Amino acid sequence: MEIGDPVKFGVYTLLTAESIRPDVLARAAEERGFDSLFIAEHSHIPVRRETPWQGGAELPDAYHRTLAPFPALAAAAVASTTLLLGTAIALLPQRDPIHTAKEVATLDVLSGGRVILGVGAGWNREEMRNHGVDPRTRGARMDEQLAAMKTIWTEDEPEFHGDHVDFDPIHLWPKPVRRPHPPVYIGGESPAAIARVVRHGDGWLPRAATPPSEIRRVAGLLAERGRPDVPITLCGLGADARAVEELAGAGVERVGLALPTAPEPDALRTLDDLAAFTSRLR
């Protein structure tokens, strides 16, 4: 099958202490021709949870055990040379923006400018509350965090004064290698998420279940709002040739293929299968 403009293929997974190590996975993914590695984040999963998971009734055990994304991606950076290193997604409302800005900039320096920061507002209300975040204000908080982090990355004495983020002038280095800063991809398909892409996004991260018709609709909406060239990466798709073809036709630039959380031997076998799948589409 031929796809018009070549789709870029990455790997998307949840990494745990029991799964393949991030350095081993990064080296193997780069050797097999993947252009990127995206990993998910959860700081924790509350034992008592009422918020439903959109993926089904049972939350997979890997969600309880995810590695912290930026140390994991630092390990991946050391083991690779060209692989892009992304979060899909970092749960920004649950994070301190000053610490996060420094962690992202540090990773960008250590990797030579290979970071893609995928962010989202999150779905697990109990998890948010444990961080002292009111779920009702997470979107407004996230908007301020993004603006504050970009200020930190681009100014020598940044300051920010908002309702949710507030600090007087600070010194914070390192600054990112990528200029003006690592690309920020906004996750989600809600009207609020799309508005956030318009205001703050360097890219869009729709979920794997997002149909091509919706991607086309959103791409048209972004163009109407003055953002006609927003790159789109979709993470979590299985090895489905027809789906890749349809997504490419809808304007998706990169597909992060789903790699199940598994120990090294099983993960590498699946990675080989995914690499063979991508070779048939090129």
PDB file of C-alpha atoms in Angstrom, residues 99-244:
ATOM      1  CA  HIS A  99       9.800  22.310  38.206  1.00  0.00           C
ATOM      2  CA  THR A 100       8.264  21.059  34.955  1.00  0.00           C
ATOM      3  CA  ALA A 101       9.842  23.841  32.894  1.00  0.00           C
ATOM      4  CA  LYS A 102      13.241  22.972  34.361  1.00  0.00           C
ATOM      5  CA  GLU A 103      12.800  19.199  33.829  1.00  0.00           C
ATOM      6  CA  VAL A 104      11.757  19.678  30.203  1.00  0.00           C
ATOM      7  CA  ALA A 105      14.605  22.099  29.519  1.00  0.00           C
ATOM      8  CA  THR A 106      17.103  19.743  31.161  1.00  0.00           C
ATOM      9  CA  LEU A 107      15.893  16.823  29.040  1.00  0.00           C
ATOM     10  CA  ASP A 108      16.083  18.992  25.935  1.00  0.00           C
ATOM     11  CA  VAL A 109      19.696  19.913  26.738  1.00  0.00           C
ATOM     12  CA  LEU A 110      20.715  16.322  27.500  1.00  0.00           C
ATOM     13  CA  SER A 111      19.055  15.026  24.327  1.00  0.00           C
ATOM     14  CA  GLY A 112      20.348  17.752  22.038  1.00  0.00           C
ATOM     15  CA  GLY A 113      16.927  19.262  21.386  1.00  0.00           C
ATOM     16  CA  ARG A 114      14.810  16.142  20.817  1.00  0.00           C
ATOM     17  CA  VAL A 115      11.885  16.774  23.185  1.00  0.00           C
ATOM     18  CA  ILE A 116       8.211  16.907  22.253  1.00  0.00           C
ATOM     19  CA  LEU A 117       6.124  17.926  25.252  1.00  0.00           C
ATOM     20  CA  GLY A 118       2.657  16.437  24.944  1.00  0.00           C
ATOM     21  CA  VAL A 119       0.334  17.746  27.647  1.00  0.00           C
ATOM     22  CA  GLY A 120      -3.255  17.225  28.689  1.00  0.00           C
ATOM     23  CA  ALA A 121      -5.716  18.195  31.383  1.00  0.00           C
ATOM     24  CA  GLY A 122      -6.208  14.612  32.558  1.00  0.00           C
ATOM     25  CA  TRP A 123      -9.252  12.451  33.274  1.00  0.00           C
ATOM     26  CA  ASN A 124      -8.770  11.049  36.793  1.00  0.00           C
ATOM     27  CA  ARG A 125     -10.445  13.502  39.149  1.00  0.00           C
ATOM     28  CA  GLU A 126      -9.357  11.674  42.299  1.00  0.00           C
ATOM     29  CA  GLU A 127      -5.742  11.779  41.139  1.00  0.00           C
ATOM     30  CA  MET A 128      -6.008  15.532  40.555  1.00  0.00           C
ATOM     31  CA  ARG A 129      -7.524  16.172  43.960  1.00  0.00           C
ATOM     32  CA  ASN A 130      -4.622  14.388  45.635  1.00  0.00           C
ATOM     33  CA  HIS A 131      -2.409  17.062  44.084  1.00  0.00           C
ATOM     34  CA  GLY A 132      -4.596  19.799  45.498  1.00  0.00           C
ATOM     35  CA  VAL A 133      -6.139  20.548  42.092  1.00  0.00           C
ATOM     36  CA  ASP A 134      -9.825  21.294  41.715  1.00  0.00           C
ATOM     37  CA  PRO A 135     -10.896  19.351  38.587  1.00  0.00           C
ATOM     38  CA  ARG A 136     -13.255  22.187  37.663  1.00  0.00           C
ATOM     39  CA  THR A 137     -10.349  24.616  37.254  1.00  0.00           C
ATOM     40  CA  ARG A 138      -7.802  22.303  35.632  1.00  0.00           C
ATOM     41  CA  GLY A 139      -8.246  23.815  32.172  1.00  0.00           C
ATOM     42  CA  ALA A 140      -7.739  27.408  33.312  1.00  0.00           C
ATOM     43  CA  ARG A 141      -4.794  26.288  35.428  1.00  0.00           C
ATOM     44  CA  MET A 142      -3.232  24.481  32.482  1.00  0.00           C
ATOM     45  CA  ASP A 143      -3.552  27.525  30.219  1.00  0.00           C
ATOM     46  CA  GLU A 144      -1.653  29.628  32.749  1.00  0.00           C
ATOM     47  CA  GLN A 145       0.957  26.914  33.258  1.00  0.00           C
ATOM     48  CA  LEU A 146       1.672  26.745  29.538  1.00  0.00           C
ATOM     49  CA  ALA A 147       2.016  30.515  29.277  1.00  0.00           C
ATOM     50  CA  ALA A 148       4.249  30.607  32.362  1.00  0.00           C
ATOM     51  CA  MET A 149       6.513  27.795  31.141  1.00  0.00           C
ATOM     52  CA  LYS A 150       7.019  29.451  27.769  1.00  0.00           C
ATOM     53  CA  THR A 151       7.968  32.642  29.592  1.00  0.00           C
ATOM     54  CA  ILE A 152      10.473  30.701  31.713  1.00  0.00           C
ATOM     55  CA  TRP A 153      12.018  29.080  28.652  1.00  0.00           C
ATOM     56  CA  THR A 154      12.375  32.281  26.642  1.00  0.00           C
ATOM     57  CA  GLU A 155      13.253  35.039  29.142  1.00  0.00           C
ATOM     58  CA  ASP A 156      16.277  35.580  31.397  1.00  0.00           C
ATOM     59  CA  GLU A 157      14.228  36.989  34.269  1.00  0.00           C
ATOM     60  CA  PRO A 158      10.753  35.549  33.752  1.00  0.00           C
ATOM     61  CA  GLU A 159       7.794  36.409  35.912  1.00  0.00           C
ATOM     62  CA  PHE A 160       4.135  35.467  35.743  1.00  0.00           C
ATOM     63  CA  HIS A 161       1.059  36.684  37.554  1.00  0.00           C
ATOM     64  CA  GLY A 162      -2.200  34.795  37.134  1.00  0.00           C
ATOM     65  CA  ASP A 163      -5.016  33.309  39.159  1.00  0.00           C
ATOM     66  CA  HIS A 164      -3.398  29.856  39.353  1.00  0.00           C
ATOM     67  CA  VAL A 165       0.294  30.537  38.663  1.00  0.00           C
ATOM     68  CA  ASP A 166       2.035  33.466  40.270  1.00  0.00           C
ATOM     69  CA  PHE A 167       5.737  34.244  40.715  1.00  0.00           C
ATOM     70  CA  ASP A 168       7.977  37.300  40.716  1.00  0.00           C
ATOM     71  CA  PRO A 169      11.097  37.459  38.489  1.00  0.00           C
ATOM     72  CA  ILE A 170      13.276  34.351  38.760  1.00  0.00           C
ATOM     73  CA  HIS A 171      16.538  33.006  37.393  1.00  0.00           C
ATOM     74  CA  LEU A 172      16.074  29.569  35.889  1.00  0.00           C
ATOM     75  CA  TRP A 173      18.478  27.725  33.651  1.00  0.00           C
ATOM     76  CA  PRO A 174      19.134  25.733  31.566  1.00  0.00           C
ATOM     77  CA  LYS A 175      17.116  27.108  28.716  1.00  0.00           C
ATOM     78  CA  PRO A 176      16.037  24.552  26.116  1.00  0.00           C
ATOM     79  CA  VAL A 177      18.239  23.795  23.129  1.00  0.00           C
ATOM     80  CA  ARG A 178      15.228  23.991  20.814  1.00  0.00           C
ATOM     81  CA  ARG A 179      14.260  27.556  20.020  1.00  0.00           C
ATOM     82  CA  PRO A 180      12.116  29.186  21.128  1.00  0.00           C
ATOM     83  CA  HIS A 181      11.282  26.063  23.157  1.00  0.00           C
ATOM     84  CA  PRO A 182      10.429  22.379  22.657  1.00  0.00           C
ATOM     85  CA  PRO A 183       7.210  21.951  20.691  1.00  0.00           C
ATOM     86  CA  VAL A 184       4.143  21.680  22.904  1.00  0.00           C
ATOM     87  CA  TYR A 185       1.502  19.255  21.630  1.00  0.00           C
ATOM     88  CA  ILE A 186      -1.960  19.558  23.168  1.00  0.00           C
ATOM     89  CA  GLY A 187      -3.820  16.337  23.876  1.00  0.00           C
ATOM     90  CA  GLY A 188      -7.583  15.859  23.659  1.00  0.00           C
ATOM     91  CA  GLU A 189     -10.500  16.466  21.344  1.00  0.00           C
ATOM     92  CA  SER A 190     -12.852  18.577  23.482  1.00  0.00           C
ATOM     93  CA  PRO A 191     -13.716  22.144  22.425  1.00  0.00           C
ATOM     94  CA  ALA A 192     -11.530  23.381  25.301  1.00  0.00           C
ATOM     95  CA  ALA A 193      -8.593  21.262  24.111  1.00  0.00           C
ATOM     96  CA  ILE A 194      -8.929  22.514  20.534  1.00  0.00           C
ATOM     97  CA  ALA A 195      -9.108  26.114  21.756  1.00  0.00           C
ATOM     98  CA  ARG A 196      -5.917  25.387  23.702  1.00  0.00           C
ATOM     99  CA  VAL A 197      -4.243  24.139  20.518  1.00  0.00           C
ATOM    100  CA  VAL A 198      -5.096  27.460  18.871  1.00  0.00           C
ATOM    101  CA  ARG A 199      -3.718  29.528  21.770  1.00  0.00           C
ATOM    102  CA  HIS A 200      -0.772  27.475  22.997  1.00  0.00           C
ATOM    103  CA  GLY A 201      -0.149  24.454  20.797  1.00  0.00           C
ATOM    104  CA  ASP A 202       2.688  23.692  18.429  1.00  0.00           C
ATOM    105  CA  GLY A 203       0.923  20.433  17.598  1.00  0.00           C
ATOM    106  CA  TRP A 204      -2.163  18.349  18.352  1.00  0.00           C
ATOM    107  CA  LEU A 205      -2.306  14.907  20.001  1.00  0.00           C
ATOM    108  CA  PRO A 206      -5.701  13.290  19.393  1.00  0.00           C
ATOM    109  CA  ARG A 207      -6.340   9.923  20.995  1.00  0.00           C
ATOM    110  CA  ALA A 208      -6.211   6.697  18.992  1.00  0.00           C
ATOM    111  CA  ALA A 209      -9.998   6.346  18.841  1.00  0.00           C
ATOM    112  CA  THR A 210     -10.462   9.734  17.157  1.00  0.00           C
ATOM    113  CA  PRO A 211     -12.027   9.069  13.730  1.00  0.00           C
ATOM    114  CA  PRO A 212     -10.460  10.556  10.590  1.00  0.00           C
ATOM    115  CA  SER A 213     -13.624  12.590   9.967  1.00  0.00           C
ATOM    116  CA  GLU A 214     -13.149  14.359  13.297  1.00  0.00           C
ATOM    117  CA  ILE A 215      -9.481  14.995  12.565  1.00  0.00           C
ATOM    118  CA  ARG A 216     -10.453  16.595   9.249  1.00  0.00           C
ATOM    119  CA  ARG A 217     -13.086  18.712  10.981  1.00  0.00           C
ATOM    120  CA  VAL A 218     -10.648  19.937  13.613  1.00  0.00           C
ATOM    121  CA  ALA A 219      -7.949  20.618  11.006  1.00  0.00           C
ATOM    122  CA  GLY A 220     -10.448  22.782   9.140  1.00  0.00           C
ATOM    123  CA  LEU A 221     -11.402  24.572  12.334  1.00  0.00           C
ATOM    124  CA  LEU A 222      -7.755  25.248  13.154  1.00  0.00           C
ATOM    125  CA  ALA A 223      -7.238  26.673   9.666  1.00  0.00           C
ATOM    126  CA  GLU A 224     -10.235  28.975  10.129  1.00  0.00           C
ATOM    127  CA  ARG A 225      -8.679  30.223  13.359  1.00  0.00           C
ATOM    128  CA  GLY A 226      -5.364  31.030  11.733  1.00  0.00           C
ATOM    129  CA  ARG A 227      -3.545  27.753  12.495  1.00  0.00           C
ATOM    130  CA  PRO A 228      -3.590  25.893   9.162  1.00  0.00           C
ATOM    131  CA  ASP A 229      -0.309  24.004   9.572  1.00  0.00           C
ATOM    132  CA  VAL A 230      -0.575  22.468  13.039  1.00  0.00           C
ATOM    133  CA  PRO A 231       1.164  19.053  12.905  1.00  0.00           C
ATOM    134  CA  ILE A 232      -0.890  16.128  14.167  1.00  0.00           C
ATOM    135  CA  THR A 233       0.472  13.081  15.977  1.00  0.00           C
ATOM    136  CA  LEU A 234      -1.904  10.297  17.009  1.00  0.00           C
ATOM    137  CA  CYS A 235      -0.698   7.831  19.646  1.00  0.00           C
ATOM    138  CA  GLY A 236      -1.903   4.390  20.667  1.00  0.00           C
ATOM    139  CA  LEU A 237      -2.961   2.930  17.312  1.00  0.00           C
ATOM    140  CA  GLY A 238      -2.586  -0.764  16.638  1.00  0.00           C
ATOM    141  CA  ALA A 239      -1.022  -2.235  13.490  1.00  0.00           C
ATOM    142  CA  ASP A 240      -3.953  -1.439  11.209  1.00  0.00           C
ATOM    143  CA  ALA A 241      -2.966  -0.551   7.635  1.00  0.00           C
ATOM    144  CA  ARG A 242      -6.388   0.772   6.639  1.00  0.00           C
ATOM    145  CA  ALA A 243      -6.524   2.994   9.726  1.00  0.00           C
ATOM    146  CA  VAL A 244      -3.067   4.398   8.961  1.00  0.00           C
TER     147      VAL A 244
END
